XYZ file of C-alpha atoms in Angstrom:
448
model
C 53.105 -63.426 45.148
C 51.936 -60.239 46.777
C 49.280 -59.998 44.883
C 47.925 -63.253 45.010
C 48.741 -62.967 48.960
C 46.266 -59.886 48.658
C 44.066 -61.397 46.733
C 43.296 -63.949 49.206
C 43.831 -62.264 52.349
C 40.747 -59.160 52.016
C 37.178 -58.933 51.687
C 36.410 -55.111 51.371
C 32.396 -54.495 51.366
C 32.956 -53.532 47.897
C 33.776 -56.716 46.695
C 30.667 -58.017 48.325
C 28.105 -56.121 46.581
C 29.938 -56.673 43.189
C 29.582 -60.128 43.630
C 26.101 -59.802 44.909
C 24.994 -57.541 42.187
C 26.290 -59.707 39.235
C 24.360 -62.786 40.453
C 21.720 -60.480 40.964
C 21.743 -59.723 37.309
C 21.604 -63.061 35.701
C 18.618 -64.177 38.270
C 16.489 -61.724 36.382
C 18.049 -62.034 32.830
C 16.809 -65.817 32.953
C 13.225 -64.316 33.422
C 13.441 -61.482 31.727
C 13.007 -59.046 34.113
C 16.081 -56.908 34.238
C 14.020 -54.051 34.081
C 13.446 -54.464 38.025
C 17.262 -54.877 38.500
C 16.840 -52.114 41.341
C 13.676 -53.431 42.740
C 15.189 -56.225 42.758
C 18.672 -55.296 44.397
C 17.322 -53.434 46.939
C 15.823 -57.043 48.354
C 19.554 -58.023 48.715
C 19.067 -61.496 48.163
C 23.024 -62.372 47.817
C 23.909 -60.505 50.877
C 25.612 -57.022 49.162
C 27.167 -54.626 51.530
C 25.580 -51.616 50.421
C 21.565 -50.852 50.076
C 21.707 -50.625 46.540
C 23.339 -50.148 43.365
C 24.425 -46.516 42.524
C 24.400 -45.323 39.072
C 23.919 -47.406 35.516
C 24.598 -50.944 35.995
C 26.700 -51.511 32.760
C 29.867 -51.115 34.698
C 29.050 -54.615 36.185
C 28.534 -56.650 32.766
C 32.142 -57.641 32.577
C 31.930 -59.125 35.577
C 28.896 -60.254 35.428
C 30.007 -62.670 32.525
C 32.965 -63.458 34.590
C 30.730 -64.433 36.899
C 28.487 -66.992 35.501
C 29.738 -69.744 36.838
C 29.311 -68.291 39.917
C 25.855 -67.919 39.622
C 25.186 -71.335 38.186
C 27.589 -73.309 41.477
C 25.056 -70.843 43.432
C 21.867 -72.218 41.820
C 22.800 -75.731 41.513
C 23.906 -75.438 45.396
C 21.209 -73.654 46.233
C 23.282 -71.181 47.885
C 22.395 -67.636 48.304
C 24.486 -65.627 50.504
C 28.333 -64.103 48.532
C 29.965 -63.775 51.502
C 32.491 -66.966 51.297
C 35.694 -67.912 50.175
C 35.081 -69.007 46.614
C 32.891 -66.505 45.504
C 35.010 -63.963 46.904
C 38.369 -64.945 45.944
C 36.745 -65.743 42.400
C 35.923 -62.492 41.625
C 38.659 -61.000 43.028
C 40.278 -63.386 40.700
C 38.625 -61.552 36.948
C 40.381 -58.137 38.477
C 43.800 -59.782 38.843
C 43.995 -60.962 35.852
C 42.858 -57.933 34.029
C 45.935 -56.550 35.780
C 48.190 -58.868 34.153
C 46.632 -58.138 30.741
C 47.191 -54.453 31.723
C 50.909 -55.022 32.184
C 51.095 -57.021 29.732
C 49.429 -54.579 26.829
C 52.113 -51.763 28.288
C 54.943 -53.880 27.394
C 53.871 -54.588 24.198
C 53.307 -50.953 23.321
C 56.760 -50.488 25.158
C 58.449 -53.164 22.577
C 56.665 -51.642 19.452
C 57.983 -48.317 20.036
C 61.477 -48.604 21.554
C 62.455 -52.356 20.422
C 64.003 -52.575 23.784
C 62.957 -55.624 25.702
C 64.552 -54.681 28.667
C 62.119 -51.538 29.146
C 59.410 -53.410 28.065
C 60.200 -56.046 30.840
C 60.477 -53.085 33.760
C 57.343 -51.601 32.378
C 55.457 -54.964 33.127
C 57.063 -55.276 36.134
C 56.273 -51.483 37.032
C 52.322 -52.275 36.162
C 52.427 -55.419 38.590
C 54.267 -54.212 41.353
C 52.393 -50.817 41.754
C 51.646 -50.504 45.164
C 47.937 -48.496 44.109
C 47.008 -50.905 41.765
C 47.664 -53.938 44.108
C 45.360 -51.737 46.821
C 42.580 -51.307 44.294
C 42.418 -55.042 43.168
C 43.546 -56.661 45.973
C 42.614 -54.783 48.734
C 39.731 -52.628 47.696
C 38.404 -55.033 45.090
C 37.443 -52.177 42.853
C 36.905 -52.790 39.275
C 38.556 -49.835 38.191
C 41.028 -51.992 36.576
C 38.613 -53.011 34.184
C 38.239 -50.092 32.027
C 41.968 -49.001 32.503
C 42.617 -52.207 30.921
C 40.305 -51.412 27.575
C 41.577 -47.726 27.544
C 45.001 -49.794 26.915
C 44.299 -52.293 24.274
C 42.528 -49.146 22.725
C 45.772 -47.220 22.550
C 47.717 -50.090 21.705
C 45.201 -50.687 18.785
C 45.356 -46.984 18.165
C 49.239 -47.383 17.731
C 48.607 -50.249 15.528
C 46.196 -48.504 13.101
C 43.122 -50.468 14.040
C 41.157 -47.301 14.595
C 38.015 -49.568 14.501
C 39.032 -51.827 17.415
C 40.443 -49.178 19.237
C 37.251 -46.989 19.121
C 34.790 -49.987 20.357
C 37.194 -50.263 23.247
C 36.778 -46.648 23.704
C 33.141 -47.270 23.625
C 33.350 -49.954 26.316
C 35.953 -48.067 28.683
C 33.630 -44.854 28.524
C 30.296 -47.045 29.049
C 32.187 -48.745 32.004
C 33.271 -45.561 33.557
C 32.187 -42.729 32.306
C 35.033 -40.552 33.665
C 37.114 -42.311 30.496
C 35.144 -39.990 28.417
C 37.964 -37.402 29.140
C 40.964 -39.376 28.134
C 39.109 -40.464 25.142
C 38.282 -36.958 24.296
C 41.834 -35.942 23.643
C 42.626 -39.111 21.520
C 39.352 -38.452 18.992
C 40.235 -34.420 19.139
C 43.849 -36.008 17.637
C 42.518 -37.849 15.268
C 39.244 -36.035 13.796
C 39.484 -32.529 13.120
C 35.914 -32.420 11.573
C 33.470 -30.439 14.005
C 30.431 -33.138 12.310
C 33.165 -36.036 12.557
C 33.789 -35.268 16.169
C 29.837 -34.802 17.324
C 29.553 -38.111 15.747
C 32.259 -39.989 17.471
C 31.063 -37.977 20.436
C 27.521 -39.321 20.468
C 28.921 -42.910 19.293
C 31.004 -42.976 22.630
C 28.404 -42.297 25.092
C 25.373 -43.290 23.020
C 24.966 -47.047 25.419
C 25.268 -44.520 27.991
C 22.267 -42.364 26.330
C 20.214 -45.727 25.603
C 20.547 -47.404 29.679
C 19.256 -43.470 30.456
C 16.194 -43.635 27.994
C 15.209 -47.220 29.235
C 15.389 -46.586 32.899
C 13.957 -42.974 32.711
C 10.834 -44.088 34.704
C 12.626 -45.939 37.166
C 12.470 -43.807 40.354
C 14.653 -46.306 42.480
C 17.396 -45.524 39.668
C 16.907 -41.904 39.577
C 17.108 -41.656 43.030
C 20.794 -43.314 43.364
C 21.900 -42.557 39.877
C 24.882 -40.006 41.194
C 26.806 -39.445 38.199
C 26.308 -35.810 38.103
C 27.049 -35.273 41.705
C 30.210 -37.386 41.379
C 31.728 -35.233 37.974
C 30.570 -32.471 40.569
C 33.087 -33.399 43.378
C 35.597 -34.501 41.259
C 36.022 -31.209 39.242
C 35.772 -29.429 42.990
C 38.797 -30.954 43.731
C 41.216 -28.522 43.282
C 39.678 -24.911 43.036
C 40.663 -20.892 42.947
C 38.894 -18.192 44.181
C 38.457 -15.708 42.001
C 36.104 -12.521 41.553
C 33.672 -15.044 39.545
C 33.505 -17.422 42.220
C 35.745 -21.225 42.408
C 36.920 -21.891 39.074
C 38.099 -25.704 38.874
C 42.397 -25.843 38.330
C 41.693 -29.635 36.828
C 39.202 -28.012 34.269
C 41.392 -25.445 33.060
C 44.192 -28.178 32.698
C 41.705 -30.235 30.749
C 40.583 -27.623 28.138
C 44.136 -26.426 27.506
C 44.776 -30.014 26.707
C 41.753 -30.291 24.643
C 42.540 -27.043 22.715
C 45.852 -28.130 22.031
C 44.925 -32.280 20.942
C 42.408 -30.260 18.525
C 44.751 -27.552 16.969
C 48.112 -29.983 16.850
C 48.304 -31.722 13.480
C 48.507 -35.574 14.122
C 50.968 -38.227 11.924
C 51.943 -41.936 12.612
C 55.152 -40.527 12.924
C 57.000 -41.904 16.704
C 56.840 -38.461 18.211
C 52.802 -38.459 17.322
C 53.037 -41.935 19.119
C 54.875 -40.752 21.893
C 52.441 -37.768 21.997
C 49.238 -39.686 22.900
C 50.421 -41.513 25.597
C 52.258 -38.630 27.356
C 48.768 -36.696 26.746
C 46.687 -39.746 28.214
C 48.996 -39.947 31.088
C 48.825 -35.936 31.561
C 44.772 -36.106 31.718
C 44.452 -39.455 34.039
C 47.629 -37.418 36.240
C 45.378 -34.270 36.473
C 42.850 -37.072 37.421
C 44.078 -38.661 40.098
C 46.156 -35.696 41.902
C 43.667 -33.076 41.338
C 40.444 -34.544 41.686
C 38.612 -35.386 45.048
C 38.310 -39.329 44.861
C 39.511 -40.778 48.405
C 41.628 -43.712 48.245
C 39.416 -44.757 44.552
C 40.388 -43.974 41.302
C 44.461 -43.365 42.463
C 46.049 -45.695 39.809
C 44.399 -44.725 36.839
C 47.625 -42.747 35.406
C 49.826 -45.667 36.504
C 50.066 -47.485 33.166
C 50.121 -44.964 31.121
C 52.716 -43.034 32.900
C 55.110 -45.993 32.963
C 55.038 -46.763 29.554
C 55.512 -42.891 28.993
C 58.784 -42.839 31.294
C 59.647 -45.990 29.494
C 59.631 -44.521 26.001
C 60.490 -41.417 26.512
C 64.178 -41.719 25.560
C 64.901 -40.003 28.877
C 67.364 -41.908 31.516
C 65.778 -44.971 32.695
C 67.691 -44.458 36.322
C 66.301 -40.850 36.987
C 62.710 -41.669 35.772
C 62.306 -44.995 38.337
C 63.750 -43.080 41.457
C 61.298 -40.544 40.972
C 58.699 -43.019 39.970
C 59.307 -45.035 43.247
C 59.414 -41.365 44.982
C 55.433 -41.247 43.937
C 54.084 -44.740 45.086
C 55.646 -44.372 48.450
C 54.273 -41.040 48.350
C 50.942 -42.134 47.382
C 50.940 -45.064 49.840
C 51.903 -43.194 52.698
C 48.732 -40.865 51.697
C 46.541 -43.738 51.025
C 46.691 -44.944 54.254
C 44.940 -41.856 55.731
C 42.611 -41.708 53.286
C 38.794 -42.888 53.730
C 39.816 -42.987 57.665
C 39.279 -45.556 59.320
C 38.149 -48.154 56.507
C 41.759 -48.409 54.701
C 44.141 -50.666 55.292
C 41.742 -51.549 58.095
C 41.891 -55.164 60.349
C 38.429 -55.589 59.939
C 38.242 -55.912 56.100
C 39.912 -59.891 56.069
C 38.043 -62.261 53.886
C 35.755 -64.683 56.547
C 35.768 -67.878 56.894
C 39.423 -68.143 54.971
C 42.900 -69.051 56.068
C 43.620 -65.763 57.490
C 40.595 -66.032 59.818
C 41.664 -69.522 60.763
C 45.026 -67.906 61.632
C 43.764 -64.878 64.089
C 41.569 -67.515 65.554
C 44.659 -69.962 66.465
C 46.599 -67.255 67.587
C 43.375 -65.585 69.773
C 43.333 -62.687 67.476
C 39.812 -61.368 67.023
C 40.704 -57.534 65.949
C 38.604 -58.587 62.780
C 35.486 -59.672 64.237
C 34.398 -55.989 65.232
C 33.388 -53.314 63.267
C 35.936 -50.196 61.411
C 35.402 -48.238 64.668
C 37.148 -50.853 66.511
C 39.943 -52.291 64.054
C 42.890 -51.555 63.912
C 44.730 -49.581 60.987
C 48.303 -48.476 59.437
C 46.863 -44.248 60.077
C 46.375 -44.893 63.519
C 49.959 -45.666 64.293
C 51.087 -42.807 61.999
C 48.366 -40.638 64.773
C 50.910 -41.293 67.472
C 53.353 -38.802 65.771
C 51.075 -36.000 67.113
C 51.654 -32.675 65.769
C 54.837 -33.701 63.962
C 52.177 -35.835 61.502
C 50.619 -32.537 59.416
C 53.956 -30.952 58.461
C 54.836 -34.449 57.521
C 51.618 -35.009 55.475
C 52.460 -31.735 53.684
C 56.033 -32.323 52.791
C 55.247 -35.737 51.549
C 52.460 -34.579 49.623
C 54.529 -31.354 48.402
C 57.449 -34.004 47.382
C 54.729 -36.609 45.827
C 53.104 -33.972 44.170
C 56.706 -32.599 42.763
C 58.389 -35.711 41.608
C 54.753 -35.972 39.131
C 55.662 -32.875 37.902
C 59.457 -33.294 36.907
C 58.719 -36.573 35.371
C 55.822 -34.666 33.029
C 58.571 -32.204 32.292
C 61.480 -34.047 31.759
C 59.643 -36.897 29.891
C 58.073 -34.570 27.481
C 58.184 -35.785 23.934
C 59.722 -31.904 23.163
C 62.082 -32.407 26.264
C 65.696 -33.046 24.995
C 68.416 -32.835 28.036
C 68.947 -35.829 29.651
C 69.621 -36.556 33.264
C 71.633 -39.319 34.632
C 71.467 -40.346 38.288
C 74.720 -42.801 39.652
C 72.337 -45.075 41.690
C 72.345 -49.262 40.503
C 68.904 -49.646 38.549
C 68.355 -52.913 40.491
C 68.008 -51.370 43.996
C 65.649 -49.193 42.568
C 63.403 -51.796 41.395
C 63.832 -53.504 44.810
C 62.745 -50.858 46.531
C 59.784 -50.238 44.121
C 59.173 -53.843 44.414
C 59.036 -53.697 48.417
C 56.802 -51.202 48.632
C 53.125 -52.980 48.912
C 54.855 -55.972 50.366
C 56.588 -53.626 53.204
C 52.861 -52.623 53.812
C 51.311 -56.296 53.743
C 53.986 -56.876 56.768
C 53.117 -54.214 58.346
C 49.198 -55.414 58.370
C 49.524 -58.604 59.257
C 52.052 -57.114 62.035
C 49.029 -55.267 63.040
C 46.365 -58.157 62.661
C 48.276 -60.563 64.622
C 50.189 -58.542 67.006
């Protein structure tokens, strides 16, 4: 219910453009003409938010199937302009229910290595319920869900033995987001120990990636907003140390240590080996989203994999979801500073919708301005003064810690258990209650 409360209730300028771009895509596949997909999207015919579309524009061909329809209720209708209810709240729609695949994958994998329905049950429920995936599909309308949601079947395949279907959904994830490359990295360094092997796979992995670069080499509107580099740049700046050499990258050392050891570590189907992959997947996308600079994007990506993790682990399932539900109210509280003032912001409602029709009933027309003027969960937390850093820091510091123990105690290696005397219901509830306790609080704000 929250999320399909969410899912009708925002209209991010994200969303926008995605839909924009993906009709923009079939108008010139029907003429053959893709090859001015820039050119062409820098017209903004369908009313995007943003000037144009940065980077390669694979990432949008899921949706841009999804959206097909779309395009052909647009052309029939003669329609031009995204920016309405329907085509909104039906492309919002293809993200939600990648989510519920996504949830639904992690149980599975739950169930095939712990026959324990019950934990596969709180693992879907721990997938549909986080508070930073709801943000980044519902509110955000990012499509970041998308390849998290092939980087599972892939490991799920993996599990199974289908190396063949798990590496083409490898291929996809990485082609999608190319940021999956380091993930997938650690799972081929598992499997292939084979220095030719391994360049191959390499190449294989990013070669759709190689081809879009080849094809649009002359394109100067492209190279001019392709940002790829710059974005590994800032990500990998993220978290740094000064030393005599100059900033040396904490996330980077993380990520070769892992690498060295996926490489050097002989790899069975034996359960621990199973266990390994995913606690090593959830390690890299942790280092990911806690160490690299990515505002409030990219800040779910270890949330899958880290429940399932928790869930098979073998550790207490008590211990595991306080500390879990310790991190998303950790990360919420910091999302809603982040990318100040545009999240969690009054301005950001879908138009012309039942929310609009609401504010406009009540007088309410906190929406109708621009981010400057709306009204948002930070500013609230502003009135706390000085008191609001030290608070920042300790919630950070706690968010930060509770990441750590679970890595540590949910360690395939790790053998003491810890039991915590607190009912495993009200800890769901609470989990549960986050992103709804935050809905509340921005419609309190909308409305008020």
């Amino acid at each position: 219910m929250t999320g399909l409360l969410a899912l009708i209730t925002f209209e991010y300028e994200d969303v926008d453009s995605l839909a924009a771009w993906s009709l923009n895509f079939w108008d010139l596949f029907f003429k053959g003409k893709l090859d001015e997909f820039y050119i062409y999207t820098a017209q903004n015919v369908h009313g995007a938010a943003h000037q144009n579309c940065k980077g390669n524009y694979l990432w949008l061909l899921p949706l841009c199937v999804w959206n097909l329809p779309l395009w052909v209720v647009h052309t029939v209708s003669g329609t031009l302009l995204v920016t309405n209810f329907f085509s909104i709240c039906w492309t919002k729609l293809f993200l939600y229910l990648l989510q519920i695949v996504t949830a639904y994958v992690s149980g599975k994998i739950c169930v095939m290595l712990t026959a324990d329905y019950e934990k596969a049950a709180v693992t879907m429920l721990l997938v549909m319920a986080s508070p930073e995936i709801l943000l980044s599909v519902g509110y955000v309308g990012q499509d970041e869900i998308v390849y998290i949601s092939l980087m599972m079947i892939s490991l799920y395949c993996f599990l199974k033995g289908y190396w063949k279907r798990c590496y083409l959904c490898m291929v996809c994830s990485v082609t999608l987001c190319p940021i999956m490359i380091l993930p997938v990295l650690a799972v081929l360094l598992l499997k292939e120990k084979r220095i030719t092997g391994l360049f191959l796979y390499i190449m294989g992995t990013v070669s759709p990636l190689l081809v879009f670069e080849f094809l649009y080499r002359n394109d100067q509107i492209y190279q001019e907003v392709d940002f790829f580099a710059q974005f590994i740049g800032e990500m990998l700046q993220g978290s740094t140390l000064s030393t005599r050499w100059g900033e040396i990258s904490v996330s980077g050392i993380i990520l070769c240590l892992v690498y060295f050891y996926c490489y050097f570590e002989p790899f069975s189907e034996k359960a621990e080996h199973n266990a390994k992959i995913i606690y090593i997947i959830s390690l890299i996308l942790v280092t990911v989203c806690f160490m690299m600079s990515d505002d409030f994007y990219r800040m779910f990506l270890y949330v899958p994999f880290l429940a399932v993790a928790i869930m098979i682990s073998g550790q207490y399932m008590n211990i595991n979801l306080f500390l879990f539900t310790g991190i998303t109210y950790g990360r919420m509280f910091q999302a809603a500073g982040c990318c100040y003032p545009k999240n969690l912001n009054t301005v950001y409602i879908m138009k012309h919708s039942w929310i609009t029709a609401l504010c406009d009933y009540m007088g309410k027309s906190r929406y109708q301005g621009g981010t400057e003027d709306g009204i948002f969960l930070w500013k609230y937390m502003m009135k706390l003064g000085e008191a609001l850093d030290p608070l920042r820091l300790i919630i950070r510091t706690c968010t930060v810690g509770a990441v750590g123990i679970l890595l540590v105690i949910n360690c395939y290696r790790y053998t003491k258990r810890y039991e915590m005397k607190m009912n495993q219901s009200v800890l769901l509830t609470m989990y549960t209650f986050c992103m709804p306790i935050v809905l509340v609080c921005y419609f309190w704000m909308l409305l008020h």
